[in-house]
Amino acid sequence: MTLRPTTSSALLIDGKLVPSSASGRTFPIINPATEETLGHAADGSAEDMDAAIAAARDAFDNTNWSRDHALRARCLRQLRDALQGHLEELREITIAEVGAPAFFLRGPQLEGPIEDLGYFAGLAETYQWETGLGVARPMGIPSRRTVFREGIGVVGAITPWNFPHQINFAKLGPALAAGNTVVLKPAPDTPWCAALVGKVIAEETDFPPGVINIVTSSDHGLGAQLSADPRVDLISFTGSTATGKAVMVAAADSLKKVFLELGGKSAFIVLDDTDVAGACGMAAFTVATHAGQGCALTTRLLVPREQYDAAVAATAKAMAGLRPGDPADPGTICGPLISATQRARVESYLELAVAEGGTIVCGGGRTQGRERGYYIDPTLIAGVDNSARVAREEIFGPVLVILPHDGDADAIRIANDSPYGLSGAVWGTDPDRVQRVVDGVRTGTLSVNGGIWYAADAPFGGYKQSGIGREMGVAGFEEYLETKLVAYPG
Ligand code: NAD
């Protein structure tokens, strides 16, 4: 079986690969590195979304899926193995559709998340589904209590385009392992990454019909429809904070659980007892990664005030060596932005930086010599303080704002002076000082001196307006569980 569609990819509804019910309507997929049309995807309609939700509801209510832990583990491993058999095609398509540098495909952009399906299969087998609380005597009546954990029901999974496999599998893996059925609505920019997984599921695995449904569409409204539908028990959403709030509002009427992974404006804190130039080089590398299109990338660099000028120079020098390039080139760190719309948004922030009194130290616009593709040079903004909009709002491009701090407590204050709290980094040599900074920063993940927190068993998520809940790990699995307490005569 070859994965690459010859005409258009299909929807996966109730176990069948089908075209859009709107007369087979499709929409084009643009390669962000070349601006060429890569192919087409099925443009799912509101009727398709309705059918997908009905299929997921039926599979949860009327099959043994939610009770059969062994089947779930087997199907998840089958999916992992089948996808691993298609790695070369998936690599090629991910580079072309996402503009993802090949460099990251071994890690969180492709191979890591496929491997992680095995971790969630393991949880289906080993998780403690039942816990005895022993006998109590409420009102003198002996009662033996047992807590059962079970799937919530139908999960609506809504995902963005920047790390499509990681985010699709970080939802499908635990949701399915926990016994739920799923309707996945991927981002319009990256439909093939999801649709091809749908093809593998339909043709190479034993997932029962309706357990996984995948509806690609150019219409964001299908996400709103999924969020509002009363047949859906949980929305697991990753995307911008503004859309997350809309999801929460839409979900409120049916009072379904919402699990939100949202935006960030994370701080990279450099203490004065470390190699400031080396730390700044790492901060430059981080923000250039995948053209800054990562929610957890650090986009504010906080350096000791007395070393500000040297830090600006060191960061600019490191950025100059990170010229954007063809994502298929194994040496590329910074590929294109996903779309013309996203490039225009980043460019508007570069204009805003100047209007706010900032200085563009390096970068600041489109990459010369790359007339095709949505490339922007890694950019350093200096001369603003943390109240500037460019220091407060998520830009989602290779743009770093460098800010001075007056010591550890001030660095913590600036890091926390943000509506977000997703991630961050601390560089310092004194472990006690570093730990005090770690303790003070209100954020869901932190890297110390280059430590990497990403792994299947590592809970990831945000404080404040960066989200509600945790993805990955046992905590991420438990987001998809309900709790049932049963009392028997003691
Ligand atoms: P987005 O919010 O525009 O879209 C995300 C998804 O929501 C897409 O599938 C979209 O079609 C859908 N959607 C749009 N409007 C909707 C609505 N009203 N109701 C329901 N669904 C709707 O985000 P994006 O531009 O695709 O992705 C970039 C954003 O995602 C950034 O803000 C980034 O920080 C965030 N992100 C967060 C994490 C995390 O784990 N915290 C990870 C990756 C990306």
PDB file of N, CA and C in Angstrom, residues 237-245 260-264 295-296 394 420 422 462 464-468:
ATOM      1  N   PHE A 237      -8.354  19.764  23.238  1.00  0.00           N
ATOM      2  CA  PHE A 237      -8.030  20.791  22.232  1.00  0.00           C
ATOM      3  C   PHE A 237      -6.595  21.262  22.382  1.00  0.00           C
ATOM      4  N   THR A 238      -5.881  21.381  21.277  1.00  0.00           N
ATOM      5  CA  THR A 238      -4.595  22.071  21.258  1.00  0.00           C
ATOM      6  C   THR A 238      -4.663  23.140  20.177  1.00  0.00           C
ATOM      7  N   GLY A 239      -4.287  24.345  20.550  1.00  0.00           N
ATOM      8  CA  GLY A 239      -4.316  25.454  19.594  1.00  0.00           C
ATOM      9  C   GLY A 239      -4.096  26.755  20.333  1.00  0.00           C
ATOM     10  N   SER A 240      -4.550  27.834  19.733  1.00  0.00           N
ATOM     11  CA  SER A 240      -4.304  29.151  20.327  1.00  0.00           C
ATOM     12  C   SER A 240      -5.217  29.386  21.534  1.00  0.00           C
ATOM     13  N   THR A 241      -4.792  30.283  22.389  1.00  0.00           N
ATOM     14  CA  THR A 241      -5.586  30.587  23.585  1.00  0.00           C
ATOM     15  C   THR A 241      -6.944  31.163  23.200  1.00  0.00           C
ATOM     16  N   ALA A 242      -6.981  32.004  22.161  1.00  0.00           N
ATOM     17  CA  ALA A 242      -8.267  32.603  21.745  1.00  0.00           C
ATOM     18  C   ALA A 242      -9.239  31.508  21.321  1.00  0.00           C
ATOM     19  N   THR A 243      -8.776  30.535  20.535  1.00  0.00           N
ATOM     20  CA  THR A 243      -9.681  29.463  20.100  1.00  0.00           C
ATOM     21  C   THR A 243     -10.045  28.569  21.289  1.00  0.00           C
ATOM     22  N   GLY A 244      -9.099  28.355  22.191  1.00  0.00           N
ATOM     23  CA  GLY A 244      -9.383  27.555  23.385  1.00  0.00           C
ATOM     24  C   GLY A 244     -10.538  28.138  24.191  1.00  0.00           C
ATOM     25  N   LYS A 245     -10.562  29.472  24.278  1.00  0.00           N
ATOM     26  CA  LYS A 245     -11.659  30.112  25.016  1.00  0.00           C
ATOM     27  C   LYS A 245     -12.993  29.884  24.290  1.00  0.00           C
ATOM     28  N   LEU A 260      -7.385  21.609  27.636  1.00  0.00           N
ATOM     29  CA  LEU A 260      -6.867  22.629  26.716  1.00  0.00           C
ATOM     30  C   LEU A 260      -5.347  22.748  26.793  1.00  0.00           C
ATOM     31  N   GLU A 261      -4.693  22.640  25.640  1.00  0.00           N
ATOM     32  CA  GLU A 261      -3.247  22.901  25.516  1.00  0.00           C
ATOM     33  C   GLU A 261      -3.108  24.127  24.624  1.00  0.00           C
ATOM     34  N   LEU A 262      -2.674  25.260  25.197  1.00  0.00           N
ATOM     35  CA  LEU A 262      -2.791  26.531  24.468  1.00  0.00           C
ATOM     36  C   LEU A 262      -1.439  27.196  24.236  1.00  0.00           C
ATOM     37  N   GLY A 263      -1.448  28.489  24.097  1.00  0.00           N
ATOM     38  CA  GLY A 263      -0.254  29.214  23.674  1.00  0.00           C
ATOM     39  C   GLY A 263       0.736  29.483  24.800  1.00  0.00           C
ATOM     40  N   GLY A 264       1.849  30.130  24.432  1.00  0.00           N
ATOM     41  CA  GLY A 264       2.869  30.445  25.429  1.00  0.00           C
ATOM     42  C   GLY A 264       3.717  31.636  25.020  1.00  0.00           C
ATOM     43  N   CYS A 295       4.709  25.868  20.556  1.00  0.00           N
ATOM     44  CA  CYS A 295       4.063  26.571  21.666  1.00  0.00           C
ATOM     45  C   CYS A 295       5.001  26.720  22.861  1.00  0.00           C
ATOM     46  N   ALA A 296       5.904  25.729  23.044  1.00  0.00           N
ATOM     47  CA  ALA A 296       6.743  25.716  24.247  1.00  0.00           C
ATOM     48  C   ALA A 296       8.118  26.319  24.009  1.00  0.00           C
ATOM     49  N   GLU A 394       1.901  36.063  21.758  1.00  0.00           N
ATOM     50  CA  GLU A 394       2.542  34.961  21.043  1.00  0.00           C
ATOM     51  C   GLU A 394       2.667  35.328  19.562  1.00  0.00           C
ATOM     52  N   TYR A 420       0.581  33.903  30.100  1.00  0.00           N
ATOM     53  CA  TYR A 420       0.870  32.494  29.819  1.00  0.00           C
ATOM     54  C   TYR A 420       1.740  31.859  30.900  1.00  0.00           C
ATOM     55  N   LEU A 422       3.509  28.338  30.028  1.00  0.00           N
ATOM     56  CA  LEU A 422       3.614  27.009  29.399  1.00  0.00           C
ATOM     57  C   LEU A 422       4.961  26.338  29.656  1.00  0.00           C
ATOM     58  N   GLY A 462       0.049  23.597  30.603  1.00  0.00           N
ATOM     59  CA  GLY A 462       0.306  24.964  30.997  1.00  0.00           C
ATOM     60  C   GLY A 462      -0.393  25.432  32.253  1.00  0.00           C
ATOM     61  N   LYS A 464      -1.966  29.031  34.032  1.00  0.00           N
ATOM     62  CA  LYS A 464      -2.653  30.264  33.611  1.00  0.00           C
ATOM     63  C   LYS A 464      -3.325  30.075  32.238  1.00  0.00           C
ATOM     64  N   GLN A 465      -3.163  31.054  31.333  1.00  0.00           N
ATOM     65  CA  GLN A 465      -3.900  30.952  30.065  1.00  0.00           C
ATOM     66  C   GLN A 465      -3.198  30.060  29.040  1.00  0.00           C
ATOM     67  N   SER A 466      -2.241  29.255  29.502  1.00  0.00           N
ATOM     68  CA  SER A 466      -1.627  28.271  28.603  1.00  0.00           C
ATOM     69  C   SER A 466      -2.374  26.940  28.620  1.00  0.00           C
ATOM     70  N   GLY A 467      -3.401  26.837  29.445  1.00  0.00           N
ATOM     71  CA  GLY A 467      -4.196  25.624  29.330  1.00  0.00           C
ATOM     72  C   GLY A 467      -4.762  25.085  30.619  1.00  0.00           C
ATOM     73  N   ILE A 468      -5.494  23.987  30.449  1.00  0.00           N
ATOM     74  CA  ILE A 468      -6.108  23.271  31.569  1.00  0.00           C
ATOM     75  C   ILE A 468      -5.827  21.802  31.343  1.00  0.00           C
TER      76      ILE A 468
END
